[in-house]
Amino acid sequence: MRYAQLQRLAREHIASKINAKSARVGVTRFKGVTLASICDAALEEARKEWPKHYGPDTHEGFSYSWERLYYKFRNRVSFFNLAVWQEIEGHGRILQGLALGKPSNSKTHLTIHWVERSFAPTAITGVLTLILPCAHEYAKLLRAERVLIKDPVDSRVYEKYGFTPYKLPKVGGVYMSRNVR
């Protein structure tokens, strides 16, 4: 329950910052956005709707379904999970992004293992500008030192957000890192 509360606080903090910034500069891109935990409706939309927009110019999907990934992570009470929803007039509630990760046993870092966004015509650009701050805020509440991205599809994307290559001792894989403090 403690970790769910921390994630809720992280999401609320980022949502208020995004809403305040949007109101200040008049950006409507994130209008109607909700940051929430991954639920059955999110898993169903990722399974049914997202593949309709996969292709060689977008994304081919992961080798595992989001249901399988989610159920693998959910048994760890401190795992990070985020569903980005957006209410769009004429389209209803649209799933814009999903992210899954978990903190290290010692809570020194939070690793994001899976991130995906919608490629539908209603997709918003910049979903990472919502996902990464939520991960950062959750890591900060855990008192972690850094946020890691495991096996990023394109490292250059994360470099724009201040992430740099990182070697995790005694662990395989490619990582990008950004310090929390």
Coordinates of N, CA and C in Angstrom, one line a residue:
M1 N 0.8 -1.2 0.0 CA 0.0 0.0 0.0 C 0.9 1.3 0.0
R2 N 2.0 1.2 0.7 CA 2.9 2.4 0.8 C 3.4 2.8 -0.6
Y3 N 3.8 1.8 -1.4 CA 4.3 2.1 -2.7 C 3.2 2.6 -3.7
A4 N 2.0 2.1 -3.6 CA 0.9 2.6 -4.4 C 0.7 4.0 -4.1
Q5 N 0.8 4.4 -2.8 CA 0.6 5.7 -2.3 C 1.7 6.6 -2.9
L6 N 2.9 6.2 -2.9 CA 4.0 6.9 -3.4 C 3.9 7.2 -4.9
Q7 N 3.4 6.1 -5.6 CA 3.2 6.3 -7.1 C 2.1 7.3 -7.3
R8 N 1.0 7.2 -6.5 CA -0.1 8.2 -6.7 C 0.4 9.6 -6.5
L9 N 1.2 9.8 -5.4 CA 1.7 11.1 -5.1 C 2.6 11.6 -6.3
A10 N 3.4 10.7 -6.8 CA 4.3 11.1 -8.0 C 3.5 11.5 -9.2
R11 N 2.5 10.7 -9.5 CA 1.6 11.0 -10.6 C 0.9 12.4 -10.4
E12 N 0.3 12.6 -9.2 CA -0.4 13.8 -8.9 C 0.5 15.0 -9.0
H13 N 1.8 14.9 -8.5 CA 2.7 16.0 -8.6 C 3.0 16.3 -10.0
I14 N 3.3 15.3 -10.9 CA 3.6 15.6 -12.3 C 2.4 16.1 -13.0
A15 N 1.3 15.6 -12.7 CA 0.1 16.1 -13.4 C -0.2 17.6 -13.1
S16 N 0.0 18.0 -11.8 CA -0.2 19.4 -11.5 C 0.8 20.3 -12.1
K17 N 2.1 19.8 -12.2 CA 3.1 20.6 -12.9 C 2.8 20.7 -14.4
I18 N 2.4 19.6 -15.0 CA 2.1 19.7 -16.5 C 0.9 20.6 -16.7
N19 N -0.2 20.5 -15.9 CA -1.3 21.3 -16.0 C -1.0 22.8 -15.8
A20 N -0.2 23.1 -14.8 CA 0.2 24.5 -14.6 C 1.0 25.1 -15.7
K21 N 2.0 24.3 -16.3 CA 2.8 24.7 -17.4 C 1.9 24.9 -18.6
S22 N 1.0 24.0 -18.9 CA 0.1 24.1 -20.0 C -0.7 25.3 -20.0
A23 N -1.2 25.6 -18.8 CA -2.1 26.8 -18.6 C -1.2 28.1 -18.8
R24 N 0.0 28.1 -18.3 CA 0.9 29.2 -18.4 C 1.3 29.5 -19.8
V25 N 1.6 28.5 -20.6 CA 2.1 28.8 -21.9 C 1.1 28.5 -23.0
G26 N -0.1 28.0 -22.6 CA -1.2 27.8 -23.6 C -1.0 26.6 -24.5
V27 N -0.3 25.6 -24.0 CA -0.1 24.3 -24.7 C -1.3 23.4 -24.4
T28 N -2.0 23.0 -25.5 CA -3.2 22.1 -25.3 C -2.9 20.6 -25.6
R29 N -1.7 20.3 -26.0 CA -1.3 18.9 -26.3 C -1.7 17.9 -25.3
F30 N -1.5 18.3 -24.0 CA -1.8 17.4 -22.9 C -3.2 17.6 -22.3
K31 N -4.0 18.4 -22.9 CA -5.4 18.6 -22.4 C -6.1 17.3 -22.3
G32 N -6.7 17.1 -21.1 CA -7.5 15.8 -20.9 C -6.7 14.6 -20.5
V33 N -5.4 14.9 -20.2 CA -4.5 13.7 -19.8 C -4.7 13.3 -18.4
T34 N -4.7 12.0 -18.2 CA -4.8 11.5 -16.8 C -3.6 10.5 -16.7
L35 N -2.9 10.6 -15.6 CA -1.8 9.6 -15.2 C -2.3 8.7 -14.2
A36 N -2.3 7.4 -14.5 CA -2.9 6.4 -13.6 C -2.1 5.1 -13.5
S37 N -2.5 4.2 -12.7 CA -1.9 2.9 -12.6 C -2.4 2.1 -13.8
I38 N -1.6 1.1 -14.2 CA -2.1 0.2 -15.3 C -3.2 -0.6 -14.7
C39 N -4.3 -0.7 -15.5 CA -5.5 -1.4 -15.1 C -5.9 -2.4 -16.3
D40 N -6.9 -3.2 -16.0 CA -7.4 -4.1 -17.1 C -7.8 -3.4 -18.4
A41 N -8.4 -2.2 -18.3 CA -8.8 -1.5 -19.5 C -7.6 -1.0 -20.3
A42 N -6.5 -0.7 -19.6 CA -5.3 -0.3 -20.3 C -4.7 -1.5 -21.0
L43 N -4.6 -2.6 -20.3 CA -4.0 -3.8 -20.9 C -4.9 -4.2 -22.1
E44 N -6.2 -4.1 -22.0 CA -7.1 -4.5 -23.1 C -6.9 -3.6 -24.3
E45 N -6.8 -2.3 -24.1 CA -6.6 -1.3 -25.2 C -5.2 -1.5 -25.8
A46 N -4.2 -1.8 -25.0 CA -2.9 -2.1 -25.6 C -2.9 -3.3 -26.5
R47 N -3.7 -4.3 -26.1 CA -3.8 -5.6 -26.8 C -4.6 -5.4 -28.1
K48 N -5.7 -4.7 -28.0 CA -6.7 -4.6 -29.1 C -6.4 -3.5 -30.1
E49 N -6.1 -2.3 -29.5 CA -6.1 -1.1 -30.4 C -4.7 -0.8 -30.9
W50 N -3.7 -0.9 -30.0 CA -2.3 -0.5 -30.4 C -1.8 -1.3 -31.6
P51 N -2.0 -2.6 -31.7 CA -1.4 -3.3 -32.9 C -2.0 -2.9 -34.2
K52 N -3.2 -2.3 -34.2 CA -3.8 -1.8 -35.4 C -2.9 -0.7 -36.1
H53 N -2.0 -0.1 -35.3 CA -1.2 1.0 -35.8 C 0.3 0.6 -35.9
Y54 N 0.6 -0.6 -35.7 CA 2.0 -1.1 -35.7 C 2.4 -1.2 -37.2
G55 N 3.6 -1.0 -37.5 CA 4.1 -1.1 -38.8 C 5.6 -0.8 -38.9
P56 N 6.2 -1.0 -40.1 CA 7.7 -0.8 -40.2 C 8.1 0.7 -39.9
D57 N 7.2 1.6 -40.1 CA 7.5 3.0 -39.9 C 7.2 3.5 -38.5
T58 N 6.6 2.6 -37.7 CA 6.2 3.0 -36.3 C 6.9 2.1 -35.3
H59 N 6.2 1.0 -35.1 CA 6.7 0.1 -34.0 C 6.1 -1.3 -34.4
E60 N 6.8 -2.3 -34.1 CA 6.3 -3.7 -34.5 C 5.8 -4.4 -33.2
G61 N 5.8 -3.7 -32.1 CA 5.3 -4.3 -30.9 C 6.4 -5.1 -30.2
F62 N 6.2 -5.5 -28.9 CA 7.2 -6.3 -28.2 C 6.9 -7.7 -28.4
S63 N 7.9 -8.5 -28.0 CA 7.8 -10.0 -28.1 C 6.9 -10.6 -27.1
Y64 N 6.6 -9.8 -26.0 CA 5.6 -10.2 -25.0 C 4.5 -9.2 -25.0
S65 N 3.3 -9.7 -24.6 CA 2.1 -8.8 -24.5 C 2.3 -7.9 -23.2
W66 N 1.6 -6.8 -23.2 CA 1.6 -6.0 -22.0 C 1.0 -6.7 -20.8
E67 N 0.0 -7.6 -21.1 CA -0.6 -8.4 -20.0 C 0.5 -9.2 -19.3
R68 N 1.3 -9.9 -20.1 CA 2.3 -10.8 -19.6 C 3.4 -10.0 -18.9
L69 N 3.8 -8.9 -19.4 CA 4.8 -8.0 -18.8 C 4.2 -7.5 -17.4
Y70 N 3.0 -7.0 -17.4 CA 2.4 -6.5 -16.2 C 2.3 -7.5 -15.1
Y71 N 1.8 -8.7 -15.5 CA 1.7 -9.8 -14.5 C 3.0 -10.3 -13.9
K72 N 4.0 -10.1 -14.8 CA 5.4 -10.5 -14.3 C 5.9 -9.5 -13.2
F73 N 5.5 -8.2 -13.4 CA 6.0 -7.2 -12.5 C 5.1 -7.0 -11.3
R74 N 3.8 -7.2 -11.4 CA 2.9 -6.8 -10.3 C 3.1 -7.5 -9.0
N75 N 3.8 -8.6 -9.0 CA 4.0 -9.3 -7.7 C 5.0 -8.6 -6.8
R76 N 5.7 -7.7 -7.4 CA 6.7 -6.9 -6.6 C 6.0 -5.6 -6.2
V77 N 5.7 -5.4 -4.9 CA 4.8 -4.3 -4.5 C 5.4 -3.0 -4.8
S78 N 6.7 -2.8 -5.0 CA 7.3 -1.5 -5.2 C 7.4 -1.2 -6.7
F79 N 6.9 -2.1 -7.6 CA 7.1 -1.9 -9.0 C 6.5 -0.6 -9.5
F80 N 7.0 0.0 -10.6 CA 6.6 1.2 -11.2 C 5.7 0.8 -12.3
N81 N 4.5 1.4 -12.4 CA 3.6 1.2 -13.5 C 2.8 2.5 -13.8
L82 N 2.7 2.8 -15.0 CA 2.0 4.0 -15.4 C 1.3 3.9 -16.7
A83 N 0.0 4.3 -16.7 CA -0.8 4.4 -17.9 C -1.1 5.8 -18.1
V84 N -0.9 6.3 -19.3 CA -1.2 7.7 -19.7 C -2.5 7.6 -20.6
W85 N -3.5 8.2 -20.1 CA -4.8 8.3 -20.8 C -5.1 9.7 -21.2
Q86 N -5.9 9.9 -22.3 CA -6.3 11.2 -22.7 C -7.7 11.2 -23.2
E87 N -8.5 12.1 -22.6 CA -9.9 12.2 -23.1 C -9.8 13.2 -24.3
I88 N -10.3 12.6 -25.4 CA -10.2 13.4 -26.7 C -11.6 13.5 -27.2
E89 N -12.1 14.7 -27.4 CA -13.4 15.0 -27.9 C -13.7 14.3 -29.2
G90 N -14.8 13.5 -29.3 CA -15.1 12.8 -30.5 C -14.5 11.4 -30.5
H91 N -13.5 11.1 -29.6 CA -12.9 9.8 -29.6 C -13.0 9.1 -28.3
G92 N -13.3 9.8 -27.3 CA -13.4 9.2 -25.9 C -12.0 9.1 -25.3
R93 N -11.9 8.1 -24.4 CA -10.7 8.0 -23.6 C -9.7 7.1 -24.3
I94 N -8.5 7.6 -24.6 CA -7.5 7.0 -25.4 C -6.3 6.7 -24.6
L95 N -5.8 5.5 -24.7 CA -4.5 5.1 -24.0 C -3.4 5.6 -24.9
Q96 N -2.6 6.5 -24.3 CA -1.5 7.2 -25.0 C -0.1 6.5 -24.7
G97 N 0.1 5.9 -23.5 CA 1.4 5.4 -23.2 C 1.3 4.4 -22.0
L98 N 2.3 3.5 -21.9 CA 2.4 2.6 -20.8 C 3.9 2.5 -20.4
A99 N 4.1 2.3 -19.1 CA 5.5 2.1 -18.7 C 5.5 1.2 -17.5
L100 N 6.5 0.3 -17.4 CA 6.7 -0.6 -16.3 C 8.2 -0.6 -15.9
G101 N 8.4 -0.8 -14.6 CA 9.8 -0.9 -14.1 C 9.8 -1.3 -12.7
K102 N 10.9 -1.3 -12.1 CA 11.0 -1.7 -10.7 C 12.3 -1.2 -10.1
P103 N 12.2 -0.9 -8.8 CA 13.4 -0.4 -8.1 C 14.3 -1.6 -7.8
S104 N 15.6 -1.3 -7.6 CA 16.6 -2.3 -7.2 C 16.2 -2.8 -5.8
N105 N 16.7 -3.9 -5.4 CA 16.4 -4.4 -4.0 C 16.9 -3.4 -2.9
S106 N 18.0 -2.7 -3.2 CA 18.5 -1.8 -2.2 C 17.9 -0.4 -2.4
K107 N 17.0 -0.2 -3.4 CA 16.3 1.0 -3.8 C 17.3 2.1 -4.2
T108 N 18.5 1.7 -4.7 CA 19.5 2.8 -5.2 C 19.1 3.3 -6.5
H109 N 18.3 2.5 -7.3 CA 17.9 3.0 -8.6 C 16.5 2.4 -9.0
L110 N 15.8 3.1 -9.8 CA 14.6 2.6 -10.4 C 14.8 2.4 -11.9
T111 N 14.6 1.2 -12.3 CA 14.9 0.8 -13.7 C 13.5 0.7 -14.4
I112 N 13.4 1.4 -15.5 CA 12.3 1.3 -16.4 C 12.6 0.3 -17.5
H113 N 11.9 -0.8 -17.5 CA 12.1 -1.9 -18.4 C 11.3 -1.8 -19.7
W114 N 10.1 -1.3 -19.6 CA 9.2 -1.3 -20.8 C 8.5 0.1 -20.9
V115 N 8.6 0.6 -22.0 CA 7.9 1.9 -22.4 C 7.3 1.8 -23.8
E116 N 6.1 2.1 -23.9 CA 5.5 2.1 -25.3 C 4.5 3.2 -25.3
R117 N 4.3 3.8 -26.5 CA 3.3 4.8 -26.8 C 2.4 4.4 -27.9
S118 N 1.3 5.0 -28.0 CA 0.3 4.7 -29.1 C 0.9 5.4 -30.4
F119 N 0.6 4.7 -31.5 CA 0.9 5.2 -32.8 C -0.4 5.5 -33.6
A120 N -1.5 5.5 -32.9 CA -2.8 5.8 -33.6 C -2.8 7.3 -34.0
P121 N -3.7 7.6 -35.0 CA -3.8 9.0 -35.4 C -4.1 10.0 -34.3
T122 N -4.7 9.5 -33.2 CA -5.0 10.4 -32.0 C -3.8 10.4 -31.0
A123 N -2.7 9.8 -31.4 CA -1.6 9.8 -30.5 C -1.0 11.2 -30.2
I124 N -0.6 11.5 -29.0 CA 0.0 12.7 -28.7 C 1.6 12.5 -28.8
T125 N 2.3 13.6 -29.2 CA 3.7 13.5 -29.2 C 4.2 13.9 -27.8
G126 N 5.4 13.3 -27.5 CA 6.0 13.7 -26.2 C 5.5 13.0 -25.0
V127 N 5.0 11.8 -25.1 CA 4.5 11.0 -24.0 C 5.6 10.8 -23.0
L128 N 6.9 10.7 -23.4 CA 8.0 10.5 -22.5 C 8.1 11.7 -21.6
T129 N 7.6 12.9 -22.0 CA 7.7 14.1 -21.1 C 6.7 13.9 -19.9
L130 N 5.9 12.9 -20.0 CA 5.0 12.6 -18.9 C 5.5 11.4 -18.1
I131 N 6.0 10.4 -18.8 CA 6.4 9.1 -18.2 C 7.7 9.3 -17.4
L132 N 8.7 10.0 -18.0 CA 10.0 10.1 -17.4 C 9.9 10.9 -16.1
P133 N 9.2 12.0 -16.1 CA 9.1 12.8 -14.8 C 8.4 12.0 -13.7
C134 N 7.4 11.2 -14.1 CA 6.7 10.3 -13.1 C 7.7 9.3 -12.5
A135 N 8.5 8.7 -13.3 CA 9.5 7.8 -12.9 C 10.5 8.5 -12.0
H136 N 10.9 9.6 -12.4 CA 11.9 10.4 -11.6 C 11.3 10.8 -10.2
E137 N 10.1 11.2 -10.2 CA 9.4 11.6 -8.9 C 9.3 10.4 -8.0
Y138 N 8.9 9.3 -8.6 CA 8.7 8.1 -7.8 C 10.1 7.6 -7.2
A139 N 11.1 7.7 -8.1 CA 12.5 7.4 -7.6 C 12.9 8.3 -6.5
K140 N 12.6 9.6 -6.6 CA 12.9 10.6 -5.6 C 12.2 10.2 -4.3
L141 N 10.9 9.8 -4.3 CA 10.2 9.4 -3.1 C 10.7 8.2 -2.5
L142 N 11.3 7.3 -3.3 CA 12.0 6.1 -2.8 C 13.4 6.4 -2.3
R143 N 13.8 7.6 -2.5 CA 15.2 8.0 -2.1 C 16.2 7.3 -3.0
A144 N 15.9 6.9 -4.2 CA 16.8 6.3 -5.1 C 17.8 7.3 -5.6
E145 N 18.9 6.9 -6.1 CA 20.0 7.8 -6.6 C 19.8 8.1 -8.1
R146 N 19.2 7.2 -8.8 CA 19.1 7.4 -10.3 C 17.9 6.6 -10.9
V147 N 17.5 7.0 -12.1 CA 16.5 6.3 -12.9 C 17.3 5.7 -14.0
L148 N 17.1 4.5 -14.3 CA 17.7 3.8 -15.4 C 16.7 3.4 -16.4
I149 N 17.1 3.4 -17.7 CA 16.3 2.9 -18.8 C 17.0 1.6 -19.3
K150 N 16.4 0.5 -19.2 CA 17.0 -0.8 -19.7 C 16.8 -1.0 -21.2
D151 N 17.8 -1.3 -21.9 CA 17.7 -1.6 -23.3 C 16.8 -0.7 -24.1
P152 N 17.2 0.6 -24.1 CA 16.3 1.6 -24.9 C 16.4 1.3 -26.4
V153 N 15.2 1.5 -27.0 CA 15.1 1.2 -28.4 C 16.1 2.2 -29.2
D154 N 16.1 3.5 -28.7 CA 16.9 4.5 -29.3 C 17.5 5.4 -28.2
S155 N 18.7 5.2 -27.9 CA 19.4 5.9 -26.8 C 19.3 7.4 -27.0
R156 N 19.3 7.9 -28.3 CA 19.3 9.3 -28.5 C 18.1 10.0 -28.0
V157 N 17.0 9.3 -28.0 CA 15.7 9.8 -27.5 C 15.9 10.2 -26.0
Y158 N 16.5 9.3 -25.3 CA 16.7 9.5 -23.8 C 17.7 10.5 -23.5
E159 N 18.7 10.7 -24.4 CA 19.7 11.7 -24.2 C 19.1 13.1 -24.2
K160 N 18.0 13.3 -24.9 CA 17.3 14.6 -24.9 C 16.7 14.9 -23.6
Y161 N 16.5 13.9 -22.8 CA 16.0 14.1 -21.4 C 17.1 14.0 -20.3
G162 N 18.3 14.1 -20.7 CA 19.4 14.1 -19.8 C 20.0 12.8 -19.3
F163 N 19.6 11.7 -20.0 CA 20.1 10.4 -19.7 C 21.4 10.2 -20.5
T164 N 22.3 9.4 -19.8 CA 23.6 9.1 -20.4 C 23.9 7.6 -20.2
P165 N 24.7 7.1 -21.1 CA 25.0 5.6 -20.9 C 25.5 5.3 -19.5
Y166 N 25.2 4.1 -19.1 CA 25.5 3.7 -17.7 C 25.8 2.2 -17.7
K167 N 26.8 1.8 -17.0 CA 27.2 0.4 -16.9 C 26.8 -0.1 -15.5
L168 N 25.8 -0.9 -15.4 CA 25.4 -1.5 -14.1 C 26.3 -2.7 -13.8
P169 N 27.0 -2.5 -12.6 CA 28.0 -3.6 -12.3 C 27.3 -5.0 -12.2
K170 N 28.0 -6.0 -12.7 CA 27.6 -7.4 -12.6 C 26.2 -7.7 -13.3
V171 N 25.8 -6.8 -14.2 CA 24.5 -7.0 -14.8 C 24.6 -6.8 -16.3
G172 N 24.0 -7.6 -17.1 CA 24.1 -7.5 -18.6 C 23.0 -6.5 -19.0
G173 N 23.1 -6.1 -20.3 CA 22.1 -5.2 -20.9 C 22.7 -3.8 -21.1
V174 N 22.0 -3.0 -21.8 CA 22.4 -1.6 -22.1 C 21.5 -0.7 -21.2
Y175 N 22.1 0.2 -20.6 CA 21.4 1.1 -19.7 C 21.7 2.6 -20.0
M176 N 20.7 3.4 -19.8 CA 20.8 4.9 -19.8 C 20.5 5.3 -18.4
S177 N 21.1 6.3 -17.9 CA 21.0 6.7 -16.5 C 20.8 8.2 -16.4
R178 N 20.0 8.6 -15.4 CA 19.9 10.1 -15.0 C 19.8 10.1 -13.5
N179 N 20.6 10.9 -12.9 CA 20.6 11.1 -11.5 C 19.3 11.7 -11.0
V180 N 18.9 11.3 -9.8 CA 17.6 11.9 -9.2 C 17.9 13.2 -8.6
R181 N 19.0 13.4 -7.9 CA 19.2 14.6 -7.2 C 20.1 15.5 -7.9

